[in-house]
Amino acid sequence: MPPETSPHLPAAWSGAISQILSRPAATAVVVGGVDVGKSVFLRLLAEAAARAGRAAALIDTDLGQKDFGPPACVTLRLMASAAPPGEADDLYFVGATNPMGHFLPLITGTARMAVTAARRGASVTGVNTSGLIRAGGPLLKARKADAAAADLVVAIAQGDELRQVLTALRPLPVVRLAPSPEARRKTEAERRRRRHEALLQQFAHAGEIELALPRLVLQGDGLTGGTEDRGRICGLVGHDGRGLGLGAVVSFREGRLRLRATAAAEAVAAVRLGEPRLLLP
């Protein structure tokens, strides 16, 4: 079933969504520069899948500009989820909002979310990527496609700017689309503000919990026990390996870690520390 059309939706976009939904199962990775409409395309794909009675999932691998879930994470949204809009059904904490230097956890997180989507019955999965299309971008997108077991690429671009990316993604079939006419270029200041607001939102209803070593698994660069630890962001992992959300360090003394978090202390099995400069204001 094609997506509901609007005066601003190009016919090619509707055709691409219909092409994806014609497959009995499909995982499409969407690539393009910044602000070309990748998120819009994936939302339309998920809505069309739902109208067609298909189980759909979205995986957001953009660490900085999230469509759902917290920054610094790879996140999963199941479209039949009862979770509030903007929240994630599962996450993998990478610990940075810039992918450079963090390819391994980013790819690992993509694979974990793809496995979860399949286990939850998704027959249509869309994978969103960041606007990094040069430097390490082509290699990273190829590895993400491998991790998600993608069988199709949707390339949104004007001209030949994705040539290196698409070369890296061979031999996957490619659907080429022009950018959305509704896409609006955001300034770097807007991007920083969105990251800041999204991070703060994760702690809007947080309380304090205390976790004790050695029962707690602490992953990442060690804490110092000094005041510089305060506010450092970390990812919380449950006993089943699923992400429980974020925490922010309050203090670390004598093997006891105090965090601001929404998760219950008894639910946390491991804490993954983010970059030292990833702090809660």
mmCIF file of C-alpha atoms in Angstrom:
data_model
loop_
_atom_site.group_PDB
_atom_site.id
_atom_site.type_symbol
_atom_site.label_atom_id
_atom_site.label_comp_id
_atom_site.label_asym_id
_atom_site.label_seq_id
_atom_site.Cartn_x
_atom_site.Cartn_y
_atom_site.Cartn_z
ATOM 1 C CA MET A 1 0.000 0.000 0.000
ATOM 2 C CA PRO A 2 1.573 3.316 -1.002
ATOM 3 C CA PRO A 3 1.942 6.157 1.484
ATOM 4 C CA GLU A 4 -0.740 8.788 1.731
ATOM 5 C CA THR A 5 0.274 11.475 -0.697
ATOM 6 C CA SER A 6 0.570 15.196 -0.074
ATOM 7 C CA PRO A 7 1.090 18.055 -2.502
ATOM 8 C CA HIS A 8 4.752 18.133 -1.428
ATOM 9 C CA LEU A 9 5.543 14.396 -1.557
ATOM 10 C CA PRO A 10 7.409 13.536 -4.778
ATOM 11 C CA ALA A 11 5.948 10.622 -6.723
ATOM 12 C CA ALA A 12 9.376 8.966 -6.662
ATOM 13 C CA TRP A 13 9.253 8.782 -2.862
ATOM 14 C CA SER A 14 5.853 7.102 -2.945
ATOM 15 C CA GLY A 15 7.148 4.667 -5.559
ATOM 16 C CA ALA A 16 10.219 3.826 -3.472
ATOM 17 C CA ILE A 17 8.079 3.043 -0.431
ATOM 18 C CA SER A 18 5.789 0.852 -2.513
ATOM 19 C CA GLN A 19 8.853 -0.951 -3.900
ATOM 20 C CA ILE A 20 10.123 -1.707 -0.398
ATOM 21 C CA LEU A 21 6.722 -2.917 0.790
ATOM 22 C CA SER A 22 6.381 -5.203 -2.223
ATOM 23 C CA ARG A 23 9.054 -7.436 -0.688
ATOM 24 C CA PRO A 24 7.980 -10.112 1.802
ATOM 25 C CA ALA A 25 10.762 -8.860 4.081
ATOM 26 C CA ALA A 26 13.018 -5.844 3.677
ATOM 27 C CA THR A 27 15.697 -3.941 5.546
ATOM 28 C CA ALA A 28 16.445 -0.604 3.919
ATOM 29 C CA VAL A 29 19.376 1.580 4.954
ATOM 30 C CA VAL A 30 18.813 5.263 4.137
ATOM 31 C CA VAL A 31 21.862 7.400 3.318
ATOM 32 C CA GLY A 32 22.329 11.055 2.465
ATOM 33 C CA GLY A 33 23.908 14.268 3.657
ATOM 34 C CA VAL A 34 22.502 16.416 6.434
ATOM 35 C CA ASP A 35 18.924 17.680 6.231
ATOM 36 C CA VAL A 36 17.848 15.939 3.019
ATOM 37 C CA GLY A 37 14.771 14.188 4.445
ATOM 38 C CA LYS A 38 16.071 10.787 5.613
ATOM 39 C CA SER A 39 13.935 10.859 8.760
ATOM 40 C CA VAL A 40 10.868 11.980 6.803
ATOM 41 C CA PHE A 41 11.266 9.092 4.357
ATOM 42 C CA LEU A 42 11.561 6.552 7.169
ATOM 43 C CA ARG A 43 8.515 7.934 8.964
ATOM 44 C CA LEU A 44 6.476 7.642 5.749
ATOM 45 C CA LEU A 45 7.777 4.104 5.215
ATOM 46 C CA ALA A 46 6.788 3.054 8.739
ATOM 47 C CA GLU A 47 3.330 4.635 8.431
ATOM 48 C CA ALA A 48 2.705 2.911 5.087
ATOM 49 C CA ALA A 49 3.868 -0.423 6.517
ATOM 50 C CA ALA A 50 1.446 -0.050 9.435
ATOM 51 C CA ARG A 51 -1.460 0.696 7.087
ATOM 52 C CA ALA A 52 -0.549 -2.422 5.101
ATOM 53 C CA GLY A 53 -0.647 -4.518 8.270
ATOM 54 C CA ARG A 54 3.120 -5.056 8.310
ATOM 55 C CA ALA A 55 5.230 -5.118 11.474
ATOM 56 C CA ALA A 56 7.793 -2.337 11.091
ATOM 57 C CA ALA A 57 10.828 -1.154 13.031
ATOM 58 C CA LEU A 58 13.110 1.855 12.748
ATOM 59 C CA ILE A 59 16.760 1.850 13.813
ATOM 60 C CA ASP A 60 18.317 5.268 14.385
ATOM 61 C CA THR A 61 22.118 5.140 14.141
ATOM 62 C CA ASP A 62 22.593 8.934 14.123
ATOM 63 C CA LEU A 63 24.228 9.609 17.503
ATOM 64 C CA GLY A 64 23.737 13.368 17.574
ATOM 65 C CA GLN A 65 20.389 14.196 15.957
ATOM 66 C CA LYS A 66 17.918 11.652 17.294
ATOM 67 C CA ASP A 67 14.418 10.969 16.027
ATOM 68 C CA PHE A 68 13.670 8.839 19.085
ATOM 69 C CA GLY A 69 15.599 7.919 22.199
ATOM 70 C CA PRO A 70 18.596 9.666 23.755
ATOM 71 C CA PRO A 71 21.721 11.072 22.064
ATOM 72 C CA ALA A 72 24.934 9.007 22.132
ATOM 73 C CA CYS A 73 22.950 5.807 21.483
ATOM 74 C CA VAL A 74 21.805 3.570 18.664
ATOM 75 C CA THR A 75 18.058 3.309 19.229
ATOM 76 C CA LEU A 76 15.193 1.075 18.124
ATOM 77 C CA ARG A 77 11.531 1.994 17.705
ATOM 78 C CA LEU A 78 8.918 -0.683 17.068
ATOM 79 C CA MET A 79 6.057 0.965 15.248
ATOM 80 C CA ALA A 80 3.428 -1.077 17.131
ATOM 81 C CA SER A 81 4.982 0.049 20.408
ATOM 82 C CA ALA A 82 2.931 1.494 23.234
ATOM 83 C CA ALA A 83 5.898 3.670 24.257
ATOM 84 C CA PRO A 84 5.283 7.441 24.135
ATOM 85 C CA PRO A 85 6.284 9.231 20.910
ATOM 86 C CA GLY A 86 9.967 10.064 20.790
ATOM 87 C CA GLU A 87 10.989 7.248 23.117
ATOM 88 C CA ALA A 88 12.884 4.095 22.156
ATOM 89 C CA ASP A 89 11.975 0.464 22.747
ATOM 90 C CA ASP A 90 15.626 -0.517 23.043
ATOM 91 C CA LEU A 91 18.999 1.212 22.901
ATOM 92 C CA TYR A 92 22.715 0.571 22.790
ATOM 93 C CA PHE A 93 24.871 3.211 24.467
ATOM 94 C CA VAL A 94 27.846 4.290 22.329
ATOM 95 C CA GLY A 95 28.975 7.097 24.624
ATOM 96 C CA ALA A 96 29.576 9.901 22.109
ATOM 97 C CA THR A 97 27.560 12.141 19.806
ATOM 98 C CA ASN A 98 30.226 12.108 17.079
ATOM 99 C CA PRO A 99 30.822 8.752 15.345
ATOM 100 C CA MET A 100 34.509 9.374 14.620
ATOM 101 C CA GLY A 101 36.598 7.128 16.839
ATOM 102 C CA HIS A 102 33.561 5.083 17.877
ATOM 103 C CA PHE A 103 32.904 2.885 14.862
ATOM 104 C CA LEU A 104 33.084 -0.439 16.731
ATOM 105 C CA PRO A 105 30.386 0.258 19.360
ATOM 106 C CA LEU A 106 28.274 2.023 16.726
ATOM 107 C CA ILE A 107 28.347 -1.022 14.443
ATOM 108 C CA THR A 108 27.813 -3.362 17.406
ATOM 109 C CA GLY A 109 24.788 -1.339 18.465
ATOM 110 C CA THR A 110 23.346 -1.444 14.945
ATOM 111 C CA ALA A 111 23.663 -5.228 14.878
ATOM 112 C CA ARG A 112 22.061 -5.555 18.328
ATOM 113 C CA MET A 113 19.078 -3.425 17.354
ATOM 114 C CA ALA A 114 18.621 -5.347 14.079
ATOM 115 C CA VAL A 115 18.554 -8.647 15.965
ATOM 116 C CA THR A 116 15.981 -7.262 18.399
ATOM 117 C CA ALA A 117 13.801 -5.976 15.544
ATOM 118 C CA ALA A 118 13.837 -9.409 13.904
ATOM 119 C CA ARG A 119 13.039 -11.164 17.174
ATOM 120 C CA ARG A 120 10.085 -8.838 17.672
ATOM 121 C CA GLY A 121 8.696 -9.843 14.293
ATOM 122 C CA ALA A 122 9.508 -6.843 12.107
ATOM 123 C CA SER A 123 9.223 -7.642 8.409
ATOM 124 C CA VAL A 124 10.066 -4.077 7.354
ATOM 125 C CA THR A 125 13.039 -2.348 8.976
ATOM 126 C CA GLY A 126 14.377 1.091 8.119
ATOM 127 C CA VAL A 127 17.857 2.153 9.212
ATOM 128 C CA ASN A 128 18.583 5.863 9.532
ATOM 129 C CA THR A 129 22.180 7.094 9.230
ATOM 130 C CA SER A 130 23.972 10.336 9.979
ATOM 131 C CA GLY A 131 24.914 12.952 7.388
ATOM 132 C CA LEU A 132 28.592 11.910 7.472
ATOM 133 C CA ILE A 133 29.264 11.094 3.813
ATOM 134 C CA ARG A 134 33.009 11.818 3.606
ATOM 135 C CA ALA A 135 36.062 11.004 5.736
ATOM 136 C CA GLY A 136 35.102 7.683 7.316
ATOM 137 C CA GLY A 137 31.447 7.989 6.339
ATOM 138 C CA PRO A 138 31.405 5.577 3.357
ATOM 139 C CA LEU A 139 33.126 2.780 5.291
ATOM 140 C CA LEU A 140 30.926 3.332 8.334
ATOM 141 C CA LYS A 141 27.728 3.144 6.289
ATOM 142 C CA ALA A 142 28.889 -0.051 4.603
ATOM 143 C CA ARG A 143 29.579 -1.634 7.992
ATOM 144 C CA LYS A 144 26.199 -0.509 9.333
ATOM 145 C CA ALA A 145 24.476 -2.045 6.304
ATOM 146 C CA ASP A 146 26.328 -5.306 6.954
ATOM 147 C CA ALA A 147 25.447 -5.209 10.651
ATOM 148 C CA ALA A 148 21.748 -4.670 9.900
ATOM 149 C CA ALA A 149 21.729 -7.303 7.119
ATOM 150 C CA ALA A 150 20.365 -4.639 4.768
ATOM 151 C CA ASP A 151 19.128 -5.742 1.367
ATOM 152 C CA LEU A 152 18.392 -2.310 -0.111
ATOM 153 C CA VAL A 153 19.841 1.207 -0.052
ATOM 154 C CA VAL A 154 17.772 4.376 -0.344
ATOM 155 C CA ALA A 155 20.080 7.210 -1.414
ATOM 156 C CA ILE A 156 18.723 10.742 -1.015
ATOM 157 C CA ALA A 157 20.927 13.326 -2.712
ATOM 158 C CA GLN A 158 21.328 15.901 -5.423
ATOM 159 C CA GLY A 159 23.960 15.171 -8.024
ATOM 160 C CA ASP A 160 26.883 12.868 -7.345
ATOM 161 C CA GLU A 161 27.665 13.654 -3.706
ATOM 162 C CA LEU A 162 27.029 10.060 -2.569
ATOM 163 C CA ARG A 163 29.335 8.433 -5.111
ATOM 164 C CA GLN A 164 31.881 7.258 -2.519
ATOM 165 C CA VAL A 165 29.153 6.059 -0.162
ATOM 166 C CA LEU A 166 27.374 4.048 -2.849
ATOM 167 C CA THR A 167 30.651 2.555 -4.040
ATOM 168 C CA ALA A 168 31.272 1.306 -0.494
ATOM 169 C CA LEU A 169 27.743 -0.148 -0.347
ATOM 170 C CA ARG A 170 28.080 -2.300 -3.464
ATOM 171 C CA PRO A 171 26.556 -4.694 -4.481
ATOM 172 C CA LEU A 172 23.338 -3.727 -2.659
ATOM 173 C CA PRO A 173 20.598 -2.431 -4.999
ATOM 174 C CA VAL A 174 20.061 1.337 -4.754
ATOM 175 C CA VAL A 175 16.906 3.434 -4.999
ATOM 176 C CA ARG A 176 17.919 7.020 -5.774
ATOM 177 C CA LEU A 177 15.730 9.912 -4.649
ATOM 178 C CA ALA A 178 15.988 13.684 -4.744
ATOM 179 C CA PRO A 179 15.893 15.462 -1.364
ATOM 180 C CA SER A 180 12.527 16.288 0.132
ATOM 181 C CA PRO A 181 11.286 19.758 -0.862
ATOM 182 C CA GLU A 182 10.176 20.122 2.762
ATOM 183 C CA ALA A 183 13.662 19.499 4.192
ATOM 184 C CA ARG A 184 15.098 22.499 6.023
ATOM 185 C CA ARG A 185 18.785 23.066 6.691
ATOM 186 C CA LYS A 186 19.494 23.422 10.407
ATOM 187 C CA THR A 187 22.324 25.528 11.755
ATOM 188 C CA GLU A 188 25.012 24.032 13.964
ATOM 189 C CA ALA A 189 23.594 26.065 16.857
ATOM 190 C CA GLU A 190 20.197 24.434 16.316
ATOM 191 C CA ARG A 191 21.815 21.012 16.290
ATOM 192 C CA ARG A 192 23.636 21.663 19.540
ATOM 193 C CA ARG A 193 20.420 22.926 21.149
ATOM 194 C CA ARG A 194 18.501 19.839 20.043
ATOM 195 C CA ARG A 195 21.178 17.544 21.493
ATOM 196 C CA HIS A 196 21.198 19.508 24.730
ATOM 197 C CA GLU A 197 17.398 19.420 25.073
ATOM 198 C CA ALA A 198 17.205 15.722 24.212
ATOM 199 C CA LEU A 199 19.844 14.914 26.825
ATOM 200 C CA LEU A 200 18.113 16.947 29.519
ATOM 201 C CA GLN A 201 14.798 15.281 28.705
ATOM 202 C CA GLN A 202 16.254 11.901 29.675
ATOM 203 C CA PHE A 203 16.674 13.147 33.249
ATOM 204 C CA ALA A 204 13.444 15.096 33.626
ATOM 205 C CA HIS A 205 12.019 12.509 36.040
ATOM 206 C CA ALA A 206 15.251 10.973 37.343
ATOM 207 C CA GLY A 207 16.030 10.164 40.946
ATOM 208 C CA GLU A 208 19.260 9.020 42.607
ATOM 209 C CA ILE A 209 20.339 5.397 42.819
ATOM 210 C CA GLU A 210 23.429 3.788 44.346
ATOM 211 C CA LEU A 211 25.316 0.849 42.838
ATOM 212 C CA ALA A 212 28.160 -1.056 44.491
ATOM 213 C CA LEU A 213 31.269 -2.738 43.097
ATOM 214 C CA PRO A 214 32.226 -5.543 42.567
ATOM 215 C CA ARG A 215 28.684 -6.739 41.791
ATOM 216 C CA LEU A 216 28.348 -3.941 39.249
ATOM 217 C CA VAL A 217 30.205 -4.270 35.925
ATOM 218 C CA LEU A 218 31.824 -0.920 35.085
ATOM 219 C CA GLN A 219 32.831 -0.530 31.420
ATOM 220 C CA GLY A 220 34.866 2.280 29.848
ATOM 221 C CA ASP A 221 37.525 4.734 30.953
ATOM 222 C CA GLY A 222 37.771 4.669 34.738
ATOM 223 C CA LEU A 223 36.269 7.206 37.083
ATOM 224 C CA THR A 224 38.658 9.268 39.188
ATOM 225 C CA GLY A 225 36.533 9.729 42.278
ATOM 226 C CA GLY A 226 36.989 13.485 41.964
ATOM 227 C CA THR A 227 34.617 16.330 41.196
ATOM 228 C CA GLU A 228 35.359 15.979 37.471
ATOM 229 C CA ASP A 229 33.271 12.781 37.461
ATOM 230 C CA ARG A 230 30.072 14.635 38.341
ATOM 231 C CA GLY A 231 27.621 14.834 35.464
ATOM 232 C CA ARG A 232 29.408 12.273 33.293
ATOM 233 C CA ILE A 233 26.879 10.418 31.164
ATOM 234 C CA CYS A 234 26.730 6.638 31.112
ATOM 235 C CA GLY A 235 24.545 3.906 29.663
ATOM 236 C CA LEU A 236 22.730 1.484 31.954
ATOM 237 C CA VAL A 237 22.464 -2.188 30.997
ATOM 238 C CA GLY A 238 19.999 -4.656 32.455
ATOM 239 C CA HIS A 239 20.589 -8.268 33.480
ATOM 240 C CA ASP A 240 19.198 -9.404 30.112
ATOM 241 C CA GLY A 241 21.670 -7.200 28.202
ATOM 242 C CA ARG A 242 19.061 -4.649 27.107
ATOM 243 C CA GLY A 243 19.613 -0.932 27.499
ATOM 244 C CA LEU A 244 17.769 0.646 30.424
ATOM 245 C CA GLY A 245 18.466 4.275 29.524
ATOM 246 C CA LEU A 246 21.030 6.799 30.668
ATOM 247 C CA GLY A 247 22.575 7.713 33.979
ATOM 248 C CA ALA A 248 24.559 10.750 35.138
ATOM 249 C CA VAL A 249 27.309 10.346 37.731
ATOM 250 C CA VAL A 250 26.714 12.077 41.050
ATOM 251 C CA SER A 251 29.730 10.622 42.872
ATOM 252 C CA PHE A 252 32.058 7.628 42.985
ATOM 253 C CA ARG A 253 33.652 6.820 46.336
ATOM 254 C CA GLU A 254 34.912 3.622 47.964
ATOM 255 C CA GLY A 255 33.455 1.412 45.254
ATOM 256 C CA ARG A 256 29.989 2.955 45.421
ATOM 257 C CA LEU A 257 28.596 4.736 42.372
ATOM 258 C CA ARG A 258 25.751 7.203 42.782
ATOM 259 C CA LEU A 259 23.803 8.125 39.649
ATOM 260 C CA ARG A 260 20.881 10.213 38.538
ATOM 261 C CA ALA A 261 18.713 7.768 36.621
ATOM 262 C CA THR A 262 15.159 6.625 35.962
ATOM 263 C CA ALA A 263 16.064 2.920 36.207
ATOM 264 C CA ALA A 264 15.791 1.053 39.511
ATOM 265 C CA ALA A 265 19.125 0.125 41.111
ATOM 266 C CA GLU A 266 18.281 -3.583 41.264
ATOM 267 C CA ALA A 267 17.629 -3.643 37.489
ATOM 268 C CA VAL A 268 21.152 -2.432 36.574
ATOM 269 C CA ALA A 269 23.819 -5.058 35.880
ATOM 270 C CA ALA A 270 26.411 -2.914 34.087
ATOM 271 C CA VAL A 271 27.297 0.718 33.479
ATOM 272 C CA ARG A 272 28.999 1.889 30.269
ATOM 273 C CA LEU A 273 30.831 5.169 30.730
ATOM 274 C CA GLY A 274 30.602 7.770 27.992
ATOM 275 C CA GLU A 275 33.329 10.161 26.860
ATOM 276 C CA PRO A 276 34.656 12.310 29.708
ATOM 277 C CA ARG A 277 33.446 15.427 27.868
ATOM 278 C CA LEU A 278 29.907 14.033 27.520
ATOM 279 C CA LEU A 279 28.443 15.739 30.563
ATOM 280 C CA LEU A 280 25.017 16.650 31.874
ATOM 281 C CA PRO A 281 24.897 20.413 32.385
#
